[in-house]
Each structure stands twice: as structure tokens, then as C-alpha cells.
Amino acid sequence: MESEALLRERILNALGITSTSIRLTPALSSRLVPGHDANGALVLNWDLPTWAGVGAIRSSVDGTLRFAAEPVRWRSGGTGGHMSMSACSPANKRAAVV
């Protein structure tokens, strides 16, 4: 099974996450925030379908918060010009996405 279908079938659908994908649709692409390097210059988006299982997933803040509400405590990652982090405390009913 392709990574995108596996991700959708086993995780995203179960959590009701709709704005998360490996391959960006035109609608999702229009919402993608441009990446920047350490000097603030724009950088091209990395498309990594071959690396789908280790970091090619792109999500909205809502999708990341839904994922963070599960028993996952801390996740971080990044590609050229993009960095992300999510953390949650189910006991305190708090989550953050940066």
C-alpha cells in the first residue's frame, strides 16, 4: 500500500484529520506557508514522497493538534526552511504546535 493511502487509512481518517497530506493538493498548496533560511531568504519547498514515512507529512495546525491530542507526547521535525514541533499534556488537556 502506498504511504499516502496507509497514512490516511490508519491514522488520519480515524482522527478526523482532513488537512494533512504527503502530496499537496492545489488547495493545500495555496495554504502552505513559504519556508525561509537562517538569513530570512525564501527557500523552495521540499517534496519528499520517497521519504514519506520519516518526514514528508505536511499538516495544518488543526491537524497537528488533533494528532497531538492522542497519546503522543512530543514530536518535532523539519525540512528546508520549515521547522515544526508539537507537544501535549493529556493530563492537563493542553497542546501546543509551533
PDB file of C-alpha atoms in Angstrom:
ATOM      1  CA  MET A   1       0.000   0.000   0.000  1.00  0.00           C
ATOM      2  CA  GLU A   2       1.271   3.475  -0.872  1.00  0.00           C
ATOM      3  CA  SER A   3       2.398   5.653   2.077  1.00  0.00           C
ATOM      4  CA  GLU A   4      -0.270   8.308   1.454  1.00  0.00           C
ATOM      5  CA  ALA A   5      -3.100   5.740   1.472  1.00  0.00           C
ATOM      6  CA  LEU A   6      -1.691   3.984   4.534  1.00  0.00           C
ATOM      7  CA  LEU A   7      -1.390   7.271   6.434  1.00  0.00           C
ATOM      8  CA  ARG A   8      -4.958   8.228   5.534  1.00  0.00           C
ATOM      9  CA  GLU A   9      -6.470   4.797   6.259  1.00  0.00           C
ATOM     10  CA  ARG A  10      -4.737   4.021   9.539  1.00  0.00           C
ATOM     11  CA  ILE A  11      -4.281   7.430  11.167  1.00  0.00           C
ATOM     12  CA  LEU A  12      -5.904  10.465   9.548  1.00  0.00           C
ATOM     13  CA  ASN A  13      -9.404   9.076   8.957  1.00  0.00           C
ATOM     14  CA  ALA A  14      -9.557   7.621  12.471  1.00  0.00           C
ATOM     15  CA  LEU A  15      -8.698  11.018  13.973  1.00  0.00           C
ATOM     16  CA  GLY A  16     -10.876  13.064  11.611  1.00  0.00           C
ATOM     17  CA  ILE A  17      -7.849  14.879  10.189  1.00  0.00           C
ATOM     18  CA  THR A  18      -8.541  16.286   6.709  1.00  0.00           C
ATOM     19  CA  SER A  19      -5.807  18.907   6.118  1.00  0.00           C
ATOM     20  CA  THR A  20      -2.809  16.587   6.255  1.00  0.00           C
ATOM     21  CA  SER A  21      -1.088  15.039   3.270  1.00  0.00           C
ATOM     22  CA  ILE A  22       2.171  13.851   1.764  1.00  0.00           C
ATOM     23  CA  ARG A  23       1.369  15.087  -1.740  1.00  0.00           C
ATOM     24  CA  LEU A  24      -0.111  18.556  -1.613  1.00  0.00           C
ATOM     25  CA  THR A  25      -3.324  19.200  -3.500  1.00  0.00           C
ATOM     26  CA  PRO A  26      -3.723  22.624  -5.153  1.00  0.00           C
ATOM     27  CA  ALA A  27      -5.997  23.643  -2.237  1.00  0.00           C
ATOM     28  CA  LEU A  28      -3.422  22.635   0.376  1.00  0.00           C
ATOM     29  CA  SER A  29      -0.569  24.165  -1.631  1.00  0.00           C
ATOM     30  CA  SER A  30      -2.356  27.524  -1.626  1.00  0.00           C
ATOM     31  CA  ARG A  31      -2.273  27.457   2.199  1.00  0.00           C
ATOM     32  CA  LEU A  32       1.380  26.386   2.571  1.00  0.00           C
ATOM     33  CA  VAL A  33       3.496  28.988   4.335  1.00  0.00           C
ATOM     34  CA  PRO A  34       6.773  29.637   2.444  1.00  0.00           C
ATOM     35  CA  GLY A  35       9.970  28.413   4.070  1.00  0.00           C
ATOM     36  CA  HIS A  36      12.931  30.651   4.914  1.00  0.00           C
ATOM     37  CA  ASP A  37      16.596  30.011   5.611  1.00  0.00           C
ATOM     38  CA  ALA A  38      18.529  31.293   8.654  1.00  0.00           C
ATOM     39  CA  ASN A  39      19.015  34.664   6.906  1.00  0.00           C
ATOM     40  CA  GLY A  40      15.318  35.095   6.145  1.00  0.00           C
ATOM     41  CA  ALA A  41      15.590  34.326   2.419  1.00  0.00           C
ATOM     42  CA  LEU A  42      12.805  32.274   0.837  1.00  0.00           C
ATOM     43  CA  VAL A  43      13.674  28.644   0.099  1.00  0.00           C
ATOM     44  CA  LEU A  44      11.981  26.148  -2.202  1.00  0.00           C
ATOM     45  CA  ASN A  45       9.603  23.614  -0.724  1.00  0.00           C
ATOM     46  CA  TRP A  46      10.978  20.090  -0.434  1.00  0.00           C
ATOM     47  CA  ASP A  47       8.793  17.332  -1.895  1.00  0.00           C
ATOM     48  CA  LEU A  48       9.893  14.046  -0.366  1.00  0.00           C
ATOM     49  CA  PRO A  49       7.432  11.285  -1.332  1.00  0.00           C
ATOM     50  CA  THR A  50      10.242   8.722  -1.171  1.00  0.00           C
ATOM     51  CA  TRP A  51      10.834   9.663   2.474  1.00  0.00           C
ATOM     52  CA  ALA A  52       7.114   9.730   3.329  1.00  0.00           C
ATOM     53  CA  GLY A  53       7.461   7.613   6.444  1.00  0.00           C
ATOM     54  CA  VAL A  54      10.126   9.800   8.024  1.00  0.00           C
ATOM     55  CA  GLY A  55       9.083  13.346   7.372  1.00  0.00           C
ATOM     56  CA  ALA A  56       7.171  14.120   4.206  1.00  0.00           C
ATOM     57  CA  ILE A  57       3.882  14.680   6.040  1.00  0.00           C
ATOM     58  CA  ARG A  58       2.514  18.227   5.929  1.00  0.00           C
ATOM     59  CA  SER A  59      -0.351  19.288   8.132  1.00  0.00           C
ATOM     60  CA  SER A  60      -2.416  22.250   9.229  1.00  0.00           C
ATOM     61  CA  VAL A  61      -2.266  23.457  12.834  1.00  0.00           C
ATOM     62  CA  ASP A  62      -5.704  21.877  13.383  1.00  0.00           C
ATOM     63  CA  GLY A  63      -4.480  18.512  12.079  1.00  0.00           C
ATOM     64  CA  THR A  64      -1.350  18.681  14.206  1.00  0.00           C
ATOM     65  CA  LEU A  65      -3.372  19.499  17.321  1.00  0.00           C
ATOM     66  CA  ARG A  66      -5.721  16.562  16.656  1.00  0.00           C
ATOM     67  CA  PHE A  67      -2.698  14.287  16.331  1.00  0.00           C
ATOM     68  CA  ALA A  68      -1.136  15.804  19.475  1.00  0.00           C
ATOM     69  CA  ALA A  69      -4.295  15.021  21.453  1.00  0.00           C
ATOM     70  CA  GLU A  70      -3.503  11.330  21.085  1.00  0.00           C
ATOM     71  CA  PRO A  71      -1.026   9.628  23.455  1.00  0.00           C
ATOM     72  CA  VAL A  72       1.875  11.172  21.549  1.00  0.00           C
ATOM     73  CA  ARG A  73       3.778  13.490  23.882  1.00  0.00           C
ATOM     74  CA  TRP A  74       6.350  15.271  21.723  1.00  0.00           C
ATOM     75  CA  ARG A  75       7.177  15.428  18.033  1.00  0.00           C
ATOM     76  CA  SER A  76       9.459  17.690  16.049  1.00  0.00           C
ATOM     77  CA  GLY A  77      10.824  17.819  12.551  1.00  0.00           C
ATOM     78  CA  GLY A  78      11.668  19.943   9.590  1.00  0.00           C
ATOM     79  CA  THR A  79      12.847  20.242   6.023  1.00  0.00           C
ATOM     80  CA  GLY A  80      14.419  23.094   4.068  1.00  0.00           C
ATOM     81  CA  GLY A  81      13.067  26.311   5.534  1.00  0.00           C
ATOM     82  CA  HIS A  82      10.412  24.650   7.702  1.00  0.00           C
ATOM     83  CA  MET A  83      10.571  23.502  11.323  1.00  0.00           C
ATOM     84  CA  SER A  84       7.761  22.210  13.489  1.00  0.00           C
ATOM     85  CA  MET A  85       7.151  20.967  16.997  1.00  0.00           C
ATOM     86  CA  SER A  86       4.095  19.710  18.805  1.00  0.00           C
ATOM     87  CA  ALA A  87       3.779  18.826  22.458  1.00  0.00           C
ATOM     88  CA  CYS A  88       0.845  17.812  24.584  1.00  0.00           C
ATOM     89  CA  SER A  89      -0.124  17.050  28.122  1.00  0.00           C
ATOM     90  CA  PRO A  90      -3.290  14.916  28.055  1.00  0.00           C
ATOM     91  CA  ALA A  91      -3.492  15.061  31.850  1.00  0.00           C
ATOM     92  CA  ASN A  92      -3.697  18.870  31.696  1.00  0.00           C
ATOM     93  CA  LYS A  93      -5.736  18.891  28.454  1.00  0.00           C
ATOM     94  CA  ARG A  94      -3.174  21.204  26.824  1.00  0.00           C
ATOM     95  CA  ALA A  95      -1.346  21.025  23.499  1.00  0.00           C
ATOM     96  CA  ALA A  96       0.889  23.392  21.557  1.00  0.00           C
ATOM     97  CA  VAL A  97       2.037  23.499  17.948  1.00  0.00           C
ATOM     98  CA  VAL A  98       4.927  25.694  16.813  1.00  0.00           C
TER      99      VAL A  98
END
